[in-house]
Amino acid sequence: MHRFIRLSILLMGLFAASSSYSADVQLAPLTTADDLGPAIEQPIEFPHNRHAGLRNPNDPTNSDPLKGGMEINCLYCHTYARRDSVAGIPPIQKCIGCHQNIESVRETPRIKKLFEYWEAKKAIPWKKVHDLPDFVRFNHERHIKRFVFQQNRPVQEVCGACHGDVKTMTVARRQKSLAMGWCISCHEKDHPVTASGNGSLINAEGMPSSMGSLAANGVSIGSQAYWYGFKKPAANAAGAEVAKGPNDCSSCHY
Amino acid sequence: MDNNFDRRDFLKVLGWGGAAVALSGCGNTSVEDGKETVVSYVEAADYVMPGISVYFNSTCAQCDAGCSITGRVREGRVLKLEGNPDSVINRGKMCGLGQAGVQHHYNPDRVREPLLRTGSSGETITWDKAYALIAEKLNGVSGDQIDFLTGTVSGHLKALLGNYLETLSSKNHYVYEAISPAVQRAANLKSYGMEMPRYSINKAKVVLSFGADFLGAWVSPVHFSQQYAEFRKGVDGQRGVLVQVESKMTLTGANADRWLVVRPGTEGILALGIINALGVAGLSLPANVSALVNAYDKERVSKDTGVSTENLVKLAAMLKERSPSLVLLGSAAEGYEHGSQNAAAINLLNQVLGNVGKTVEASASVPFPQIAPTIGNTAGARIVNNRLASGQTKVLFTYGVNPVFTTPAEMGFKDNMAKAGFKVAFAHYLDETALQADLVLPLDSALEDWGTQVAEYQPDGVQISVQQPLMEKLHPNTRGMGDILLALLKQRNPETYNAFDDYYAYLRTALLKNKPQFADSGADDDVFWNGLLGSGIINVSGNLNKLSDKMAVDINLPAPVEKDSKYPFNLIPSVSAHLRDGRHTNQPWLQESPDPLTTIVWDSWVEIHPKKAAELGIVEGDILQVESKSGSIKAQAYLFPGIHPDAVSIPLGRGHEAMGRYAKGYGVNPFHILNRVFDRETGELAMHETMVSISKVGKRVIVVKDEGAAGGHQDGRRIALSVTSDQVDLSEEV
Amino acid sequence: MKDINEDIAWAKINTDVLRSLESPRKLYWVIVFGALAVFSVAVGCEVYQYNMGMGVANMDNPHVWGLYIATFIFWIGMSHSGTLLSAILHLMHADWRKPIYRFAEAMTTFSLMTAGLFVMVHLGRLWQFYYSLPYPNDRSLWPNFQSPLLWDAMAIFTYLSSSVIFLFVGMIPDLAICRDHLHAGWRKKLYTVLALGWEGTDRQWRNFRVTYLTIACFLIPLAVSVHSIVASDFAMSQQPGWHVTSFPPYFVAGALYSGCAAIITLFIILRYTFKFEEYMTLAILKKTVRLTFAIAMVWTYLNAVEFASVWYSHDIASKEVLIQKATGPYAIAWWGMIFCGSVVPLILAFKRFQTNIPVLLVTSLLLNLGMWLERWMIVAPTFSHGIYPWTWDHDQWPSWVQWGMVFGSFGWFTLLFMVFCKVFPSVSMYEVKEMVYHRTLASKKLEDSGMQESGKGAH
Amino acid sequence: MSVTNLLENWAEFRHTHPVDDVPHDPYKWAMSIDMDTCTGCNACSVACYAENNLPVVGKDRYEHGQAMHWMRIERYWPEDGREFPDQGAQFLPMMCQQCEAAPCETVCPVGATNHTADGLNSQAYNRCIGSRYCSANCPFKVRYFNWYDYPTTENVWPAEMTMQLNPDITLRGKGVMEKCTFCVQRIRAGERSVKNEGRILRDGEVQTACQQVCPTNAITFGNLVDPDSRVHQQWKAQRVELTVDEQEKDKEEGGSDLRGYRILEELRPYPSVMYLERVRESAI
């Protein structure tokens, strides 16, 4: 009997300790180790590293395909990302636009395949790599506008926050968990609110006068959304709560 | 919208982005990699961005009001129809019927291939074969033996149709609308000098409507609804007063300040009675009018119509005091043998009140008569029916009509149709008429087709509405009506018509030819054309008709008929805003959208006054047999307070025996039991003249409706509140 | 009449009880297979409903709750009797509970498990049930701690786990007996493990007593809170007929009531099936019946209080719901509840019926029917006659799927119960021995003092 | 969210209440519906079907009360026992009232329905487990449950009709509660686009589908905290306050001559929809 009681106390203690520890651990911030998704076979093995990878400093002409990239801006091909909720796959037209002038690789198997599609005027059946469930509405445009255009961060850093270091991959592969908690880990975090960021939203023209008092405070937090998963935002100097980003369920789910 | 890529690819693009709609709904909860395919464009049009909607202006083809619409298109699919704010007709607004246009387009029961009847079965054939067949069948048939029976047509389609008839040397184009204010048009022509003047509800302080359901299905409901909103806000700060006189409450009646129930058919008597009362109240009447209404003193009128003398006097006093007013007349007043007389009496009231020129104003007529609308009436079907019966018609073309469904069974249209040698139906669905045809040619939906439409009722100048495809064809083997006519014309007259590749080319050429009348003549053709497609409408000033105000006093109203003991009830076939004559019954939104007054869905019903029902021991849901001289139907009873106790009402539009999964087998068709009685002057079918008997068949069903067990009662709770105008201050409202 | 024959030898007790693990009457197997068949009806219904959607149960908007919730409350209520008999009466030293508390306790556990099933089948998205559990997850989400339904889930889980522990701890000495008396086989292994090395030493007995008492003390407030929380599901809402302050005690009373009635039923069945006539004596039955009668009257009183408070309140909507219950489409069920719940128990007041087994069996079943109707009448009429008149009383009658599930739940419960009785001693051997011993002592004492009295225990 | 965070902020749990705070900046979405101009034509209801992917459930399911109309038009008759309804019927468009202290929000076990900073009562479909407690506690009964898996039900969306579905909205499968969202997809799209421009939404930039289509402009929707918005001006002119359970004007002796009111206000859900009473002429 003694053993039984002792054992059970021990077990319960262990359970309580381990669960409270795990429950209290903050979610992984943006920079943590990657959560690699499965490798995906695409109709054309598209070399992201070759297109977006860094130039090889030892090879200014960039002639060796194995040793360096073209440093093409992500938004050059994924052009919808800054204007649209979806980033989009570039139309084949875009690939051809460049590749019809690049004779050096014209006869490689991948490019031949590309031209086959082009000549048949057939769309390439790409597989979707970052496929969120249908009830999640992620908006590329806002993220790009905010971080690239308003905060002047490097494009690859901004895209890489969710898509990982694509410039080192051939076919893209999911690098982050993309689970809701992972998204929240960012929205909870204290983003720097710059003058061109949240502040300007409030100071803009056309804003009704009665909202002037809000100008310094940023967007105020809602009443309960953070309870279901969001950290209560810190108050700023004026004592008002400042949101770090959209934090209602209905910002992403509707 | 010409695209270089295949339609299928175009549609598949919807697989893009998280924005796609997957039928799994909320099924999977985790991130999935590599399961779904994204198909990129081969070549992307500048304006197409996945995830972002583009809007194209076009024209609503659900009724003939000519509302201009804006279609929301995304990834090549039209998603939703919204109103075009630039249109003077609908000013950015829509009715439920119009919005259901997408369900006409996406309807799963559309005809997809040309169908040829061989004996009792049908087979799909190619278009070439279909055209060849038509040419073959027309061979050796004289023009006089070829009939076209269509619905209301306007715009360039009408012009093309006229040209085709000309090449066939046929003059037999009959335009048929089952529900059409044709009697009224004839009366208007006499009274005002034009068939359809402009009515300004918004300028009137009092609107007295004799059964005109201008908020529901009458003439141009979206336009009139907007006028009504202004009218309620008031002229000179005085809120407009609506008085509705009818035997069965319509949607407009339900919104009236005073709803006066009138004995069916006595609307004209009431109108003359009001004139009499106006005279008594001190309005000076012309001598001949005075002589006419002399006999219609309030006691007699009250006895004949069932409207109390008190109400009559009050109404006359208000009409006299609050000017201008407006008197409208609708199908309830005109659907009798003496419908024309009723209409004349009601128009006379407008004239006596001095409304002509104030709230009844001159309309503009279309400067291009070849595209002006040809308005349908019921006489069209009657004539064709007679011609079919007598064997005069050898080849019959039908377009936009369903006479087998919408004519009284007594007329025998279905059987007579069999007498024609060759029947061609241009159809979207296999409706009752198409089923009788020998050749069924599948039409493009209104959202895939080019065209122009000119509405009869024009609130401001003349608006020509342009119809353009909002997306690629859904089914590869359907054709636009214009394209078909063009192909047929090419058979007959290749020299002239081979110049046009398709109807689009024809339309563009025709419109560009008249460019000087539409825009700066100096404008570049492409700029003009793109601007036109962008706006979706062409506004021309039109020729203002001359309003006449000639009081006709040769009105001869029959005394109310005594009740026939065998058929004691007047049958009122009611017209709902959504289902009209039944051509849209297969649009599920409309089937499931409750009737505003009874909240019944998906079925027909017989409205009967609760008092009468109590007398006859009828309760809600009892299946009633409604029998007229010419037939009988069975439908569930619904106890409805807004109906004359001597009348029963059954809505039109349901009771299809064909037309696909959403229409077939739901409800009954009261068209079929209407008696073959016609207006004496115009020959229009007198839809309200049918007398019926009702009897319980001993079965009871649950009425499928939105209304709960409390009926229309609020049970003392403060839910829907009402206040009288003297208790409220509207002046400060925003 | 004595609660138990004082002359029973301890060895005979062991033999008699252990015999129930070996060879019950044929009826046992009839009941087990009958229960299995009945339960499979529920399984079939659930499979159908899971695949098709909740619509097949014929609920509607706004009538969104049906028999599932009503039957859920019913089963939760059933569970309370076990706690009453085993924990409350234990603390009150009413030793006549001893022969019957074990199966009452088992009844608690199994009816809770049945009730839990109803929560599950009620959910529109059963497969997402885990969203309602508070555990750290990769969505960073917690359930809504403000929702009575969440308290409910927590309370039931706590109650269930506590009851299982209580049942198990109370069985340890008996499991040791089983271990020692049975031949080798899977059962012996099972008992060996479950007996936790029970040797019956003084020290073990001391620890055992303390543990058992502690859990009993813990269980009583828990039992009261569980049904109070179930009552909160309704009382915390804003709906007429539900928003009643007296709901928690009313629910607890109803729970004890239905539980006691069920004990009578099972008492009679077990007594016959496992030939427990010597232990489950009519004297004990009589006491149980009296207890039931008392609770029935408490329930009737609380019912009257509820009606009165609604009737004299200014809440028109609630009053209308009450009138609707008595006169509307649910009138038969509502009057049935009044009859079965308040009139039928009057039979129990008559001494001659207090030991009449056929009458008691019928009565107890009627009482349970009444209590089930009570739960239905709490849930349903509010939906069909709520605050908003437009939505009143759409066509709503539970479909065969709902009825099938309700029906099948009895099979599930009976199955669990019967299997338990076959595998574990359903009469507590060591406590009956205690009882016999104490009774012997007591009667000796009484004899000594010359105040012979029968039928009453010494305590 | 960590346990620490949960415990630390325990006292703040849903503390916001319209009576105590003014949480709504810069937006509070609200509506007003003029029942004197509403004609009951059902255009709004159809627009809602078109915009929000509502399933047409068919006759049988409608009979069982399983219709999914987020916006329903109720039709009331006068209750004074007159033989004919000679002042017409009364129509009331009823949809989710987006209550500030919504009874549905507190009871959801998983928090699938909750309040947003801009004053909406949001519904996270995928969080919903289908307990239906929210509907049970809704005084207006405007929540609709997916009794069947409509996307896969025959003849609800045949293949062609799926092309009409609005990709901006999740298609709800079986077992999920849904209701009027004030067209949240339009609000969110509007908010995003003006954020890019660095300003806030002006009146009229976001319209709900029902408002957009209404032929008589009976529905006004907008930002209640924006003094330039029509909805704000209407509420102000009618002296209807969001944060009270009884309006000042109603406490005045003899009542007021204004016609704005909120339905079931006395239950204290603080609805965000103001109705304007129907007017009927007294002279006739």
mmCIF file of N, CA, C and O in Angstrom, chain C residues 406-448:
data_model
loop_
_atom_site.group_PDB
_atom_site.id
_atom_site.type_symbol
_atom_site.label_atom_id
_atom_site.label_comp_id
_atom_site.label_asym_id
_atom_site.label_seq_id
_atom_site.Cartn_x
_atom_site.Cartn_y
_atom_site.Cartn_z
ATOM 1 N N VAL C 406 -31.172 6.713 -27.656
ATOM 2 C CA VAL C 406 -31.640 6.695 -26.268
ATOM 3 C C VAL C 406 -31.876 5.251 -25.827
ATOM 4 O O VAL C 406 -31.406 4.811 -24.772
ATOM 5 N N PHE C 407 -32.539 4.533 -26.664
ATOM 6 C CA PHE C 407 -32.838 3.126 -26.411
ATOM 7 C C PHE C 407 -31.541 2.341 -26.229
ATOM 8 O O PHE C 407 -31.344 1.615 -25.246
ATOM 9 N N GLY C 408 -30.639 2.551 -27.171
ATOM 10 C CA GLY C 408 -29.388 1.800 -27.155
ATOM 11 C C GLY C 408 -28.528 2.097 -25.940
ATOM 12 O O GLY C 408 -27.755 1.242 -25.496
ATOM 13 N N SER C 409 -28.678 3.301 -25.395
ATOM 14 C CA SER C 409 -27.844 3.629 -24.249
ATOM 15 C C SER C 409 -28.154 2.719 -23.069
ATOM 16 O O SER C 409 -27.287 2.407 -22.262
ATOM 17 N N PHE C 410 -29.394 2.276 -22.981
ATOM 18 C CA PHE C 410 -29.747 1.359 -21.895
ATOM 19 C C PHE C 410 -29.028 0.027 -22.100
ATOM 20 O O PHE C 410 -28.600 -0.616 -21.146
ATOM 21 N N GLY C 411 -28.889 -0.348 -23.368
ATOM 22 C CA GLY C 411 -28.153 -1.558 -23.664
ATOM 23 C C GLY C 411 -26.688 -1.428 -23.253
ATOM 24 O O GLY C 411 -26.121 -2.320 -22.614
ATOM 25 N N TRP C 412 -26.115 -0.334 -23.577
ATOM 26 C CA TRP C 412 -24.712 -0.066 -23.249
ATOM 27 C C TRP C 412 -24.511 -0.103 -21.739
ATOM 28 O O TRP C 412 -23.608 -0.769 -21.225
ATOM 29 N N PHE C 413 -25.395 0.563 -21.025
ATOM 30 C CA PHE C 413 -25.301 0.613 -19.575
ATOM 31 C C PHE C 413 -25.451 -0.793 -18.997
ATOM 32 O O PHE C 413 -24.640 -1.243 -18.185
ATOM 33 N N THR C 414 -26.464 -1.489 -19.425
ATOM 34 C CA THR C 414 -26.723 -2.830 -18.895
ATOM 35 C C THR C 414 -25.562 -3.764 -19.210
ATOM 36 O O THR C 414 -25.141 -4.550 -18.372
ATOM 37 N N LEU C 415 -25.052 -3.623 -20.396
ATOM 38 C CA LEU C 415 -23.936 -4.466 -20.805
ATOM 39 C C LEU C 415 -22.747 -4.259 -19.869
ATOM 40 O O LEU C 415 -22.188 -5.211 -19.315
ATOM 41 N N LEU C 416 -22.367 -3.000 -19.697
ATOM 42 C CA LEU C 416 -21.249 -2.694 -18.816
ATOM 43 C C LEU C 416 -21.513 -3.234 -17.414
ATOM 44 O O LEU C 416 -20.661 -3.854 -16.781
ATOM 45 N N PHE C 417 -22.718 -3.006 -16.963
ATOM 46 C CA PHE C 417 -23.063 -3.367 -15.608
ATOM 47 C C PHE C 417 -23.013 -4.880 -15.420
ATOM 48 O O PHE C 417 -22.465 -5.394 -14.451
ATOM 49 N N MET C 418 -23.552 -5.577 -16.398
ATOM 50 C CA MET C 418 -23.615 -7.025 -16.277
ATOM 51 C C MET C 418 -22.222 -7.635 -16.371
ATOM 52 O O MET C 418 -21.894 -8.586 -15.665
ATOM 53 N N VAL C 419 -21.411 -7.091 -17.242
ATOM 54 C CA VAL C 419 -20.046 -7.590 -17.355
ATOM 55 C C VAL C 419 -19.312 -7.347 -16.043
ATOM 56 O O VAL C 419 -18.611 -8.217 -15.520
ATOM 57 N N PHE C 420 -19.527 -6.169 -15.479
ATOM 58 C CA PHE C 420 -18.887 -5.856 -14.200
ATOM 59 C C PHE C 420 -19.277 -6.875 -13.145
ATOM 60 O O PHE C 420 -18.434 -7.401 -12.418
ATOM 61 N N CYS C 421 -20.576 -7.156 -13.059
ATOM 62 C CA CYS C 421 -21.064 -8.061 -12.019
ATOM 63 C C CYS C 421 -20.497 -9.468 -12.179
ATOM 64 O O CYS C 421 -20.389 -10.218 -11.226
ATOM 65 N N LYS C 422 -20.182 -9.794 -13.405
ATOM 66 C CA LYS C 422 -19.651 -11.113 -13.657
ATOM 67 C C LYS C 422 -18.161 -11.171 -13.340
ATOM 68 O O LYS C 422 -17.627 -12.196 -12.969
ATOM 69 N N VAL C 423 -17.477 -10.056 -13.517
ATOM 70 C CA VAL C 423 -16.024 -10.056 -13.365
ATOM 71 C C VAL C 423 -15.614 -9.640 -11.951
ATOM 72 O O VAL C 423 -14.630 -10.137 -11.418
ATOM 73 N N PHE C 424 -16.380 -8.736 -11.367
ATOM 74 C CA PHE C 424 -16.020 -8.273 -10.035
ATOM 75 C C PHE C 424 -17.139 -8.614 -9.058
ATOM 76 O O PHE C 424 -18.304 -8.675 -9.450
ATOM 77 N N PRO C 425 -16.798 -8.789 -7.806
ATOM 78 C CA PRO C 425 -17.837 -9.104 -6.827
ATOM 79 C C PRO C 425 -18.791 -7.929 -6.671
ATOM 80 O O PRO C 425 -18.363 -6.841 -6.299
ATOM 81 N N SER C 426 -20.043 -8.149 -6.961
ATOM 82 C CA SER C 426 -20.986 -7.033 -6.913
ATOM 83 C C SER C 426 -21.548 -6.835 -5.509
ATOM 84 O O SER C 426 -22.261 -5.880 -5.271
ATOM 85 N N VAL C 427 -21.223 -7.763 -4.628
ATOM 86 C CA VAL C 427 -21.549 -7.537 -3.227
ATOM 87 C C VAL C 427 -20.226 -7.494 -2.488
ATOM 88 O O VAL C 427 -19.342 -8.303 -2.722
ATOM 89 N N SER C 428 -20.089 -6.474 -1.675
ATOM 90 C CA SER C 428 -18.827 -6.314 -0.981
ATOM 91 C C SER C 428 -18.697 -7.390 0.095
ATOM 92 O O SER C 428 -19.448 -7.398 1.071
ATOM 93 N N MET C 429 -17.737 -8.276 -0.083
ATOM 94 C CA MET C 429 -17.634 -9.397 0.841
ATOM 95 C C MET C 429 -17.148 -8.937 2.192
ATOM 96 O O MET C 429 -17.719 -9.262 3.232
ATOM 97 N N TYR C 430 -16.089 -8.122 2.171
ATOM 98 C CA TYR C 430 -15.515 -7.781 3.470
ATOM 99 C C TYR C 430 -16.464 -6.901 4.272
ATOM 100 O O TYR C 430 -16.563 -7.000 5.473
ATOM 101 N N GLU C 431 -17.238 -6.077 3.573
ATOM 102 C CA GLU C 431 -18.133 -5.211 4.335
ATOM 103 C C GLU C 431 -19.350 -5.976 4.849
ATOM 104 O O GLU C 431 -19.866 -5.674 5.918
ATOM 105 N N VAL C 432 -19.770 -6.965 4.072
ATOM 106 C CA VAL C 432 -20.881 -7.774 4.576
ATOM 107 C C VAL C 432 -20.427 -8.546 5.812
ATOM 108 O O VAL C 432 -21.151 -8.658 6.805
ATOM 109 N N LYS C 433 -19.193 -9.015 5.748
ATOM 110 C CA LYS C 433 -18.660 -9.717 6.921
ATOM 111 C C LYS C 433 -18.650 -8.785 8.123
ATOM 112 O O LYS C 433 -19.069 -9.141 9.231
ATOM 113 N N GLU C 434 -18.179 -7.579 7.871
ATOM 114 C CA GLU C 434 -18.177 -6.575 8.939
ATOM 115 C C GLU C 434 -19.562 -6.387 9.511
ATOM 116 O O GLU C 434 -19.781 -6.374 10.716
ATOM 117 N N MET C 435 -20.499 -6.270 8.551
ATOM 118 C CA MET C 435 -21.879 -6.008 8.944
ATOM 119 C C MET C 435 -22.415 -7.144 9.820
ATOM 120 O O MET C 435 -22.978 -6.917 10.885
ATOM 121 N N VAL C 436 -22.168 -8.359 9.337
ATOM 122 C CA VAL C 436 -22.640 -9.525 10.091
ATOM 123 C C VAL C 436 -22.017 -9.523 11.486
ATOM 124 O O VAL C 436 -22.689 -9.710 12.498
ATOM 125 N N TYR C 437 -20.735 -9.222 11.495
ATOM 126 C CA TYR C 437 -20.015 -9.219 12.758
ATOM 127 C C TYR C 437 -20.591 -8.182 13.723
ATOM 128 O O TYR C 437 -20.897 -8.457 14.866
ATOM 129 N N HIS C 438 -20.745 -6.964 13.178
ATOM 130 C CA HIS C 438 -21.272 -5.881 14.013
ATOM 131 C C HIS C 438 -22.666 -6.195 14.515
ATOM 132 O O HIS C 438 -23.008 -5.934 15.654
ATOM 133 N N ARG C 439 -23.462 -6.756 13.570
ATOM 134 C CA ARG C 439 -24.847 -7.072 13.958
ATOM 135 C C ARG C 439 -24.869 -8.111 15.072
ATOM 136 O O ARG C 439 -25.650 -8.051 16.009
ATOM 137 N N THR C 440 -23.969 -9.087 14.937
ATOM 138 C CA THR C 440 -23.911 -10.129 15.962
ATOM 139 C C THR C 440 -23.554 -9.504 17.308
ATOM 140 O O THR C 440 -24.205 -9.753 18.324
ATOM 141 N N LEU C 441 -22.535 -8.639 17.240
ATOM 142 C CA LEU C 441 -22.132 -7.971 18.478
ATOM 143 C C LEU C 441 -23.289 -7.200 19.074
ATOM 144 O O LEU C 441 -23.589 -7.262 20.264
ATOM 145 N N ALA C 442 -23.957 -6.485 18.204
ATOM 146 C CA ALA C 442 -25.018 -5.599 18.664
ATOM 147 C C ALA C 442 -26.153 -6.401 19.289
ATOM 148 O O ALA C 442 -26.637 -6.068 20.376
ATOM 149 N N SER C 443 -26.538 -7.494 18.597
ATOM 150 C CA SER C 443 -27.662 -8.239 19.150
ATOM 151 C C SER C 443 -27.263 -8.910 20.475
ATOM 152 O O SER C 443 -28.062 -9.049 21.385
ATOM 153 N N LYS C 444 -25.959 -9.244 20.525
ATOM 154 C CA LYS C 444 -25.508 -9.796 21.801
ATOM 155 C C LYS C 444 -25.674 -8.775 22.904
ATOM 156 O O LYS C 444 -26.180 -9.029 23.978
ATOM 157 N N LYS C 445 -25.217 -7.547 22.565
ATOM 158 C CA LYS C 445 -25.308 -6.461 23.522
ATOM 159 C C LYS C 445 -26.748 -6.272 23.964
ATOM 160 O O LYS C 445 -27.059 -6.128 25.149
ATOM 161 N N LEU C 446 -27.621 -6.298 22.949
ATOM 162 C CA LEU C 446 -29.036 -6.060 23.248
ATOM 163 C C LEU C 446 -29.601 -7.172 24.124
ATOM 164 O O LEU C 446 -30.345 -6.949 25.061
ATOM 165 N N GLU C 447 -29.178 -8.391 23.768
ATOM 166 C CA GLU C 447 -29.628 -9.513 24.583
ATOM 167 C C GLU C 447 -29.189 -9.330 26.018
ATOM 168 O O GLU C 447 -29.951 -9.536 26.971
ATOM 169 N N ASP C 448 -27.939 -8.885 26.119
ATOM 170 C CA ASP C 448 -27.405 -8.685 27.463
ATOM 171 C C ASP C 448 -28.225 -7.674 28.245
ATOM 172 O O ASP C 448 -28.529 -7.851 29.421
#
